[in-house]
PDB file of C-alpha atoms in Angstrom:
ATOM      1  CA  MET A   1      -0.144   0.455  -0.003  1.00 63.00           C
ATOM      2  CA  ALA A   2       0.997   3.670  -1.069  1.00 73.00           C
ATOM      3  CA  LYS A   3       1.686   5.877   1.975  1.00 87.00           C
ATOM      4  CA  PRO A   4      -1.482   7.196   3.510  1.00 97.00           C
ATOM      5  CA  TRP A   5      -1.962  11.060   2.523  1.00 98.00           C
ATOM      6  CA  LEU A   6      -3.027  14.534   4.322  1.00 98.00           C
ATOM      7  CA  LEU A   7      -5.506  17.155   3.658  1.00 98.00           C
ATOM      8  CA  VAL A   8      -5.771  20.705   4.316  1.00 98.00           C
ATOM      9  CA  SER A   9      -8.718  22.657   3.009  1.00 98.00           C
ATOM     10  CA  PRO A  10      -8.517  25.687   2.129  1.00 98.00           C
ATOM     11  CA  ALA A  11      -4.687  26.477   2.561  1.00 98.00           C
ATOM     12  CA  SER A  12      -4.387  29.730   1.226  1.00 96.00           C
ATOM     13  CA  ARG A  13      -3.735  31.891   3.749  1.00 95.00           C
ATOM     14  CA  GLY A  14      -3.556  32.317   7.650  1.00 95.00           C
ATOM     15  CA  ILE A  15      -3.941  28.797   9.734  1.00 96.00           C
ATOM     16  CA  GLY A  16      -4.478  26.473   6.571  1.00 97.00           C
ATOM     17  CA  LEU A  17      -1.512  27.732   5.076  1.00 97.00           C
ATOM     18  CA  GLN A  18       0.966  27.347   7.766  1.00 97.00           C
ATOM     19  CA  LEU A  19      -0.892  23.953   8.507  1.00 98.00           C
ATOM     20  CA  ALA A  20      -0.146  22.752   5.412  1.00 98.00           C
ATOM     21  CA  LYS A  21       3.583  24.008   5.865  1.00 98.00           C
ATOM     22  CA  ARG A  22       3.496  22.310   9.043  1.00 98.00           C
ATOM     23  CA  LEU A  23       2.474  18.680   7.607  1.00 98.00           C
ATOM     24  CA  LEU A  24       5.281  18.924   4.939  1.00 98.00           C
ATOM     25  CA  ASN A  25       7.832  19.624   7.103  1.00 97.00           C
ATOM     26  CA  THR A  26       7.082  17.436  10.202  1.00 97.00           C
ATOM     27  CA  THR A  27       5.994  14.405   8.176  1.00 97.00           C
ATOM     28  CA  ASN A  28       7.155  12.698   4.891  1.00 96.00           C
ATOM     29  CA  LEU A  29       3.523  12.168   3.608  1.00 97.00           C
ATOM     30  CA  PRO A  30       1.689  13.671   0.537  1.00 97.00           C
ATOM     31  CA  VAL A  31      -0.408  16.901   1.075  1.00 98.00           C
ATOM     32  CA  ILE A  32      -3.706  17.866  -0.432  1.00 98.00           C
ATOM     33  CA  ALA A  33      -3.935  21.676  -0.195  1.00 98.00           C
ATOM     34  CA  THR A  34      -6.994  23.364  -1.713  1.00 98.00           C
ATOM     35  CA  ALA A  35      -7.400  26.942  -2.735  1.00 98.00           C
ATOM     36  CA  ARG A  36     -10.408  28.842  -4.602  1.00 97.00           C
ATOM     37  CA  GLU A  37      -7.601  30.233  -6.668  1.00 97.00           C
ATOM     38  CA  ASP A  38      -4.290  31.382  -7.558  1.00 97.00           C
ATOM     39  CA  LEU A  39      -3.213  27.808  -7.309  1.00 98.00           C
ATOM     40  CA  ASP A  40       0.558  28.188  -8.141  1.00 97.00           C
ATOM     41  CA  LEU A  41       1.018  31.153  -5.801  1.00 98.00           C
ATOM     42  CA  VAL A  42      -0.678  29.326  -2.943  1.00 98.00           C
ATOM     43  CA  LYS A  43       1.767  26.134  -3.895  1.00 98.00           C
ATOM     44  CA  GLU A  44       4.450  28.863  -3.944  1.00 98.00           C
ATOM     45  CA  GLN A  45       3.787  30.369  -0.701  1.00 97.00           C
ATOM     46  CA  ILE A  46       3.215  26.700   1.263  1.00 98.00           C
ATOM     47  CA  LEU A  47       6.587  25.789  -0.056  1.00 98.00           C
ATOM     48  CA  ASP A  48       8.367  29.008   0.858  1.00 97.00           C
ATOM     49  CA  GLY A  49      11.316  28.265   3.614  1.00 96.00           C
ATOM     50  CA  LEU A  50      10.862  24.710   3.200  1.00 97.00           C
ATOM     51  CA  ALA A  51      13.243  22.079   2.349  1.00 96.00           C
ATOM     52  CA  VAL A  52      11.516  19.403   1.480  1.00 97.00           C
ATOM     53  CA  ASP A  53      10.345  17.494  -1.563  1.00 97.00           C
ATOM     54  CA  LYS A  54       8.272  19.898  -3.635  1.00 97.00           C
ATOM     55  CA  GLN A  55       6.466  17.279  -5.571  1.00 97.00           C
ATOM     56  CA  ARG A  56       4.845  15.927  -1.793  1.00 98.00           C
ATOM     57  CA  LEU A  57       2.214  19.047  -2.450  1.00 98.00           C
ATOM     58  CA  GLU A  58      -0.054  19.171  -4.715  1.00 98.00           C
ATOM     59  CA  VAL A  59      -2.957  22.375  -4.624  1.00 98.00           C
ATOM     60  CA  LEU A  60      -6.463  21.756  -5.793  1.00 98.00           C
ATOM     61  CA  GLN A  61      -9.063  24.125  -6.846  1.00 98.00           C
ATOM     62  CA  LEU A  62     -11.862  23.990  -4.397  1.00 98.00           C
ATOM     63  CA  ASP A  63     -14.498  26.140  -3.285  1.00 98.00           C
ATOM     64  CA  VAL A  64     -16.868  25.312  -0.325  1.00 98.00           C
ATOM     65  CA  MET A  65     -19.776  27.123  -1.697  1.00 97.00           C
ATOM     66  CA  ASN A  66     -19.390  25.049  -5.173  1.00 98.00           C
ATOM     67  CA  GLU A  67     -19.857  21.264  -4.321  1.00 98.00           C
ATOM     68  CA  ALA A  68     -19.077  20.392  -7.635  1.00 98.00           C
ATOM     69  CA  SER A  69     -15.341  21.516  -7.069  1.00 98.00           C
ATOM     70  CA  ILE A  70     -15.501  19.647  -3.772  1.00 98.00           C
ATOM     71  CA  THR A  71     -16.755  16.405  -6.235  1.00 98.00           C
ATOM     72  CA  ALA A  72     -13.954  17.319  -8.766  1.00 98.00           C
ATOM     73  CA  ALA A  73     -11.580  17.433  -5.685  1.00 98.00           C
ATOM     74  CA  ALA A  74     -12.295  14.233  -4.293  1.00 98.00           C
ATOM     75  CA  ASP A  75     -12.764  12.561  -7.369  1.00 98.00           C
ATOM     76  CA  HIS A  76      -8.686  13.678  -8.234  1.00 98.00           C
ATOM     77  CA  CYS A  77      -7.691  12.609  -4.454  1.00 98.00           C
ATOM     78  CA  LYS A  78      -9.711   8.918  -5.460  1.00 97.00           C
ATOM     79  CA  SER A  79      -7.567   8.574  -8.317  1.00 97.00           C
ATOM     80  CA  LYS A  80      -4.610   9.444  -7.264  1.00 96.00           C
ATOM     81  CA  PHE A  81      -4.473   7.584  -4.057  1.00 97.00           C
ATOM     82  CA  SER A  82      -6.730   4.752  -5.174  1.00 94.00           C
ATOM     83  CA  ASP A  83      -4.465   2.317  -2.908  1.00 93.00           C
ATOM     84  CA  SER A  84      -4.089   4.307   0.052  1.00 95.00           C
ATOM     85  CA  TYR A  85      -5.943   6.507   3.005  1.00 97.00           C
ATOM     86  CA  LEU A  86      -6.305   9.398   4.224  1.00 98.00           C
ATOM     87  CA  ARG A  87      -4.565  10.109   7.722  1.00 98.00           C
ATOM     88  CA  LEU A  88      -5.382  13.200   8.774  1.00 98.00           C
ATOM     89  CA  ALA A  89      -7.915  16.158   7.516  1.00 98.00           C
ATOM     90  CA  PHE A  90      -8.087  19.271   8.428  1.00 98.00           C
ATOM     91  CA  CYS A  91     -11.451  21.248   6.989  1.00 98.00           C
ATOM     92  CA  ILE A  92     -11.259  24.794   7.979  1.00 97.00           C
ATOM     93  CA  PRO A  93     -13.288  27.143   5.860  1.00 97.00           C
ATOM     94  CA  GLY A  94     -14.173  30.207   8.005  1.00 96.00           C
ATOM     95  CA  ILE A  95     -16.231  33.624   7.421  1.00 95.00           C
ATOM     96  CA  LEU A  96     -17.194  35.999  10.525  1.00 94.00           C
ATOM     97  CA  HIS A  97     -19.657  39.041  10.279  1.00 93.00           C
ATOM     98  CA  PRO A  98     -19.682  39.934  13.815  1.00 91.00           C
ATOM     99  CA  GLU A  99     -22.981  41.432  14.330  1.00 95.00           C
ATOM    100  CA  LYS A 100     -23.600  43.274  17.610  1.00 93.00           C
ATOM    101  CA  SER A 101     -27.682  43.199  17.837  1.00 96.00           C
ATOM    102  CA  PRO A 102     -30.437  41.288  16.202  1.00 97.00           C
ATOM    103  CA  ALA A 103     -30.910  44.631  14.226  1.00 98.00           C
ATOM    104  CA  GLN A 104     -27.563  44.101  12.326  1.00 97.00           C
ATOM    105  CA  ILE A 105     -28.427  40.747  11.113  1.00 98.00           C
ATOM    106  CA  ASP A 106     -28.246  40.216   7.270  1.00 98.00           C
ATOM    107  CA  PHE A 107     -29.696  37.712   5.669  1.00 98.00           C
ATOM    108  CA  GLU A 108     -27.379  37.227   2.929  1.00 98.00           C
ATOM    109  CA  ASP A 109     -24.607  37.676   5.010  1.00 97.00           C
ATOM    110  CA  SER A 110     -25.564  34.978   7.198  1.00 98.00           C
ATOM    111  CA  LEU A 111     -26.724  32.717   4.781  1.00 98.00           C
ATOM    112  CA  THR A 112     -22.899  33.165   3.437  1.00 98.00           C
ATOM    113  CA  THR A 113     -21.610  32.291   7.019  1.00 98.00           C
ATOM    114  CA  PHE A 114     -23.597  29.334   7.183  1.00 98.00           C
ATOM    115  CA  ARG A 115     -22.721  28.059   3.851  1.00 98.00           C
ATOM    116  CA  ILE A 116     -19.091  28.587   4.291  1.00 98.00           C
ATOM    117  CA  ASN A 117     -18.848  28.307   7.850  1.00 98.00           C
ATOM    118  CA  ALA A 118     -21.559  25.060   8.907  1.00 98.00           C
ATOM    119  CA  LEU A 119     -22.313  23.737   5.269  1.00 98.00           C
ATOM    120  CA  GLY A 120     -18.192  23.816   4.188  1.00 98.00           C
ATOM    121  CA  PRO A 121     -16.717  21.554   6.648  1.00 98.00           C
ATOM    122  CA  LEU A 122     -20.469  19.231   6.118  1.00 98.00           C
ATOM    123  CA  LEU A 123     -19.667  18.984   2.191  1.00 98.00           C
ATOM    124  CA  LEU A 124     -15.785  18.334   2.940  1.00 98.00           C
ATOM    125  CA  SER A 125     -16.570  15.678   5.655  1.00 98.00           C
ATOM    126  CA  LYS A 126     -19.461  14.170   2.805  1.00 98.00           C
ATOM    127  CA  HIS A 127     -16.717  13.790  -0.039  1.00 98.00           C
ATOM    128  CA  PHE A 128     -13.417  12.881   1.776  1.00 98.00           C
ATOM    129  CA  SER A 129     -14.458  10.868   4.892  1.00 98.00           C
ATOM    130  CA  PRO A 130     -14.671   8.015   2.451  1.00 98.00           C
ATOM    131  CA  PHE A 131     -10.832   7.999   2.078  1.00 98.00           C
ATOM    132  CA  LEU A 132     -10.823   7.492   6.147  1.00 98.00           C
ATOM    133  CA  PRO A 133      -9.639   4.182   7.046  1.00 97.00           C
ATOM    134  CA  ARG A 134     -12.162   1.339   7.564  1.00 96.00           C
ATOM    135  CA  LYS A 135     -11.968  -1.119  10.671  1.00 95.00           C
ATOM    136  CA  SER A 136     -10.060  -3.723   8.062  1.00 92.00           C
ATOM    137  CA  SER A 137      -7.694  -1.160   7.494  1.00 93.00           C
ATOM    138  CA  ASN A 138      -4.411  -1.281   9.612  1.00 91.00           C
ATOM    139  CA  VAL A 139      -3.251   2.287  10.548  1.00 93.00           C
ATOM    140  CA  ASP A 140       0.521   2.866  10.429  1.00 89.00           C
ATOM    141  CA  ILE A 141       1.594   4.400  13.495  1.00 92.00           C
ATOM    142  CA  ILE A 142       3.447   7.699  12.341  1.00 94.00           C
ATOM    143  CA  ARG A 143       5.378  10.335  14.672  1.00 91.00           C
ATOM    144  CA  SER A 144       3.809  13.848  14.902  1.00 93.00           C
ATOM    145  CA  LEU A 145       0.554  12.387  13.747  1.00 97.00           C
ATOM    146  CA  PRO A 146      -2.344  11.190  15.930  1.00 96.00           C
ATOM    147  CA  PRO A 147      -2.485   7.105  16.569  1.00 95.00           C
ATOM    148  CA  SER A 148      -6.011   7.341  14.303  1.00 97.00           C
ATOM    149  CA  ALA A 149      -6.904   8.927  11.620  1.00 98.00           C
ATOM    150  CA  VAL A 150      -8.597  12.265  12.092  1.00 98.00           C
ATOM    151  CA  LEU A 151     -11.088  14.424  10.521  1.00 98.00           C
ATOM    152  CA  ALA A 152     -10.702  18.217  12.103  1.00 98.00           C
ATOM    153  CA  LEU A 153     -13.181  20.572  11.748  1.00 98.00           C
ATOM    154  CA  MET A 154     -12.966  24.433  12.507  1.00 97.00           C
ATOM    155  CA  SER A 155     -14.822  25.646  15.487  1.00 97.00           C
ATOM    156  CA  ALA A 156     -14.854  28.253  17.980  1.00 95.00           C
ATOM    157  CA  ARG A 157     -15.341  28.662  21.618  1.00 94.00           C
ATOM    158  CA  VAL A 158     -18.279  30.997  20.680  1.00 94.00           C
ATOM    159  CA  GLY A 159     -19.626  28.018  19.158  1.00 96.00           C
ATOM    160  CA  SER A 160     -20.425  26.776  23.046  1.00 96.00           C
ATOM    161  CA  ILE A 161     -24.070  27.266  23.867  1.00 96.00           C
ATOM    162  CA  SER A 162     -23.540  26.200  27.670  1.00 96.00           C
ATOM    163  CA  ASP A 163     -20.380  28.712  27.441  1.00 93.00           C
ATOM    164  CA  ASN A 164     -22.453  31.928  25.973  1.00 93.00           C
ATOM    165  CA  ALA A 165     -22.674  34.397  28.171  1.00 92.00           C
ATOM    166  CA  LEU A 166     -22.374  37.588  25.964  1.00 92.00           C
ATOM    167  CA  GLY A 167     -24.649  36.872  23.103  1.00 94.00           C
ATOM    168  CA  GLY A 168     -23.743  38.888  20.138  1.00 94.00           C
ATOM    169  CA  TRP A 169     -22.368  37.372  17.020  1.00 94.00           C
ATOM    170  CA  TYR A 170     -25.539  35.513  16.298  1.00 97.00           C
ATOM    171  CA  SER A 171     -24.948  33.981  12.913  1.00 97.00           C
ATOM    172  CA  TYR A 172     -21.139  33.493  13.860  1.00 96.00           C
ATOM    173  CA  ARG A 173     -22.135  31.536  17.053  1.00 96.00           C
ATOM    174  CA  ALA A 174     -25.022  29.545  15.941  1.00 98.00           C
ATOM    175  CA  SER A 175     -22.332  28.248  12.459  1.00 98.00           C
ATOM    176  CA  LYS A 176     -19.904  27.241  14.985  1.00 98.00           C
ATOM    177  CA  ALA A 177     -22.755  25.432  17.096  1.00 98.00           C
ATOM    178  CA  ALA A 178     -23.402  23.785  13.896  1.00 98.00           C
ATOM    179  CA  VAL A 179     -20.012  22.525  13.544  1.00 98.00           C
ATOM    180  CA  ASN A 180     -19.831  21.041  16.323  1.00 98.00           C
ATOM    181  CA  SER A 181     -23.198  19.186  16.268  1.00 98.00           C
ATOM    182  CA  ILE A 182     -21.380  17.814  12.797  1.00 98.00           C
ATOM    183  CA  ALA A 183     -18.309  16.662  14.589  1.00 98.00           C
ATOM    184  CA  LYS A 184     -20.282  14.833  16.965  1.00 98.00           C
ATOM    185  CA  SER A 185     -22.767  13.198  14.013  1.00 98.00           C
ATOM    186  CA  MET A 186     -19.644  12.662  11.738  1.00 98.00           C
ATOM    187  CA  ASP A 187     -17.884  10.810  14.679  1.00 98.00           C
ATOM    188  CA  ILE A 188     -20.699   8.315  15.194  1.00 98.00           C
ATOM    189  CA  TYR A 189     -20.985   7.998  11.578  1.00 98.00           C
ATOM    190  CA  LEU A 190     -16.922   7.008  11.695  1.00 98.00           C
ATOM    191  CA  LYS A 191     -17.487   4.932  15.154  1.00 98.00           C
ATOM    192  CA  GLN A 192     -19.574   2.617  13.097  1.00 98.00           C
ATOM    193  CA  ARG A 193     -17.579   2.478   9.752  1.00 97.00           C
ATOM    194  CA  CYS A 194     -14.459   2.767  10.805  1.00 98.00           C
ATOM    195  CA  GLY A 195     -13.971   1.822  14.586  1.00 98.00           C
ATOM    196  CA  ASP A 196     -10.882   3.038  16.011  1.00 97.00           C
ATOM    197  CA  ASN A 197      -9.296   3.670  13.123  1.00 97.00           C
ATOM    198  CA  ALA A 198     -10.948   7.212  12.803  1.00 98.00           C
ATOM    199  CA  MET A 199     -12.286   9.785  14.546  1.00 98.00           C
ATOM    200  CA  CYS A 200     -13.727  13.592  13.793  1.00 98.00           C
ATOM    201  CA  VAL A 201     -13.371  16.302  16.260  1.00 98.00           C
ATOM    202  CA  SER A 202     -13.968  20.179  15.956  1.00 98.00           C
ATOM    203  CA  LEU A 203     -11.103  22.535  17.122  1.00 98.00           C
ATOM    204  CA  HIS A 204     -11.171  26.158  18.458  1.00 96.00           C
ATOM    205  CA  PRO A 205      -7.741  27.843  17.623  1.00 95.00           C
ATOM    206  CA  GLY A 206      -8.078  30.837  19.793  1.00 89.00           C
ATOM    207  CA  THR A 207      -8.006  34.496  18.527  1.00 85.00           C
ATOM    208  CA  VAL A 208      -5.255  34.243  15.443  1.00 85.00           C
ATOM    209  CA  LYS A 209      -4.128  37.466  13.903  1.00 71.00           C
ATOM    210  CA  THR A 210      -5.472  36.484  10.333  1.00 71.00           C
ATOM    211  CA  GLY A 211      -8.024  38.703   8.165  1.00 61.00           C
ATOM    212  CA  LEU A 212     -11.245  37.035  10.205  1.00 64.00           C
ATOM    213  CA  SER A 213     -10.104  38.478  13.475  1.00 54.00           C
ATOM    214  CA  GLU A 214      -8.687  41.995  12.576  1.00 56.00           C
ATOM    215  CA  GLU A 215     -11.363  43.599  13.774  1.00 62.00           C
ATOM    216  CA  PHE A 216     -10.829  42.913  17.265  1.00 56.00           C
ATOM    217  CA  TRP A 217      -6.807  42.736  17.225  1.00 54.00           C
ATOM    218  CA  GLY A 218      -6.428  46.134  19.188  1.00 57.00           C
ATOM    219  CA  SER A 219      -9.211  44.480  21.710  1.00 57.00           C
ATOM    220  CA  THR A 220      -7.474  41.365  22.412  1.00 63.00           C
ATOM    221  CA  PRO A 221      -4.432  41.336  24.992  1.00 63.00           C
ATOM    222  CA  LYS A 222      -1.155  40.955  22.944  1.00 65.00           C
ATOM    223  CA  GLU A 223      -0.655  37.438  24.913  1.00 62.00           C
ATOM    224  CA  LYS A 224      -3.723  36.164  23.664  1.00 68.00           C
ATOM    225  CA  LEU A 225      -3.434  37.263  19.956  1.00 75.00           C
ATOM    226  CA  PHE A 226      -1.764  34.490  18.293  1.00 83.00           C
ATOM    227  CA  THR A 227       0.015  34.109  15.029  1.00 92.00           C
ATOM    228  CA  SER A 228      -1.038  31.463  12.356  1.00 93.00           C
ATOM    229  CA  LYS A 229       1.993  29.592  12.757  1.00 95.00           C
ATOM    230  CA  PHE A 230       1.750  29.279  16.568  1.00 95.00           C
ATOM    231  CA  ALA A 231      -2.297  28.381  16.444  1.00 95.00           C
ATOM    232  CA  ALA A 232      -1.211  25.345  13.574  1.00 97.00           C
ATOM    233  CA  GLU A 233       1.526  23.829  15.784  1.00 96.00           C
ATOM    234  CA  LYS A 234      -0.811  24.011  18.655  1.00 96.00           C
ATOM    235  CA  LEU A 235      -3.794  22.171  16.644  1.00 97.00           C
ATOM    236  CA  CYS A 236      -1.673  19.729  15.279  1.00 97.00           C
ATOM    237  CA  GLU A 237      -0.557  19.462  19.069  1.00 97.00           C
ATOM    238  CA  VAL A 238      -4.071  18.917  20.312  1.00 98.00           C
ATOM    239  CA  VAL A 239      -5.168  16.567  17.184  1.00 97.00           C
ATOM    240  CA  GLU A 240      -1.960  14.197  17.949  1.00 97.00           C
ATOM    241  CA  GLY A 241      -2.898  14.364  21.717  1.00 96.00           C
ATOM    242  CA  VAL A 242      -6.755  13.994  22.404  1.00 96.00           C
ATOM    243  CA  GLY A 243      -6.874  10.363  21.638  1.00 95.00           C
ATOM    244  CA  LEU A 244     -10.156   8.335  21.070  1.00 97.00           C
ATOM    245  CA  LYS A 245     -11.162   9.623  24.431  1.00 96.00           C
ATOM    246  CA  GLY A 246     -11.442  12.903  23.055  1.00 97.00           C
ATOM    247  CA  ARG A 247     -13.741  11.887  19.640  1.00 98.00           C
ATOM    248  CA  GLY A 248     -16.666  13.665  18.982  1.00 98.00           C
ATOM    249  CA  LYS A 249     -15.580  16.517  21.005  1.00 98.00           C
ATOM    250  CA  CYS A 250     -14.844  20.366  20.810  1.00 98.00           C
ATOM    251  CA  TRP A 251     -11.246  20.999  21.965  1.00 98.00           C
ATOM    252  CA  ASP A 252      -9.288  24.260  22.051  1.00 97.00           C
ATOM    253  CA  TRP A 253      -5.848  25.368  21.624  1.00 95.00           C
ATOM    254  CA  GLU A 254      -4.736  24.067  24.956  1.00 95.00           C
ATOM    255  CA  GLY A 255      -5.764  20.795  24.842  1.00 97.00           C
ATOM    256  CA  LYS A 256      -9.021  21.682  27.254  1.00 97.00           C
ATOM    257  CA  GLU A 257     -12.456  20.536  25.933  1.00 97.00           C
ATOM    258  CA  ILE A 258     -14.844  23.275  25.501  1.00 97.00           C
ATOM    259  CA  PRO A 259     -18.587  22.091  26.363  1.00 95.00           C
ATOM    260  CA  PRO A 260     -21.104  21.812  23.854  1.00 91.00           C
TER     261      PRO A 260
END
């Protein structure tokens, strides 16, 4: 059997770009990254500063707002990795429209938020979870990767309903609560299909200095405003460390469980 492979979607900037860099740098496995456009530029940015075999990285066109593009990317992976399996997938699309009051809720913005933040990971899970190892597969132990294959979805602390003491961010909170629900349901499916060979979790990276959070950089304490590189490192450590006991749950960048 060929080497297992890794997925980061999207990987065009921020945390996704840094996750792709880290996986290339800490493993010897093929990495599939995705972007909506400028594929050659994204590949160049991911490889910048890395002393790795460039052939290990392939950047595919994928837009979570267009299921046909997800299908095409998955079909390509099915052909390319016909005798292998998906070892780790980060499905992390995200957008933020921070409504401070109900009067600021906009239908189109909210619809886009749900399409990207919730339906994005759901459709990525639909098309890429079949590549995770079945119960009958032998999953190799690989340094710097979790013992089981993992489907990791991007959530946020504000997706916790029980932890919501401030309100606001109505569409974003609801979309991230949906991600946690998706992760739980997907993990139940994977447990039935894959047993202990694969699981699903959702992740909170903290406040990261990316375009998504730019409006809040000034109000975030310096020690709590993370670089994308730091966030990627911590998320990889969390995914590696939570183990099967952590399946179906949401975990923050410190490896602490976030209640639903």
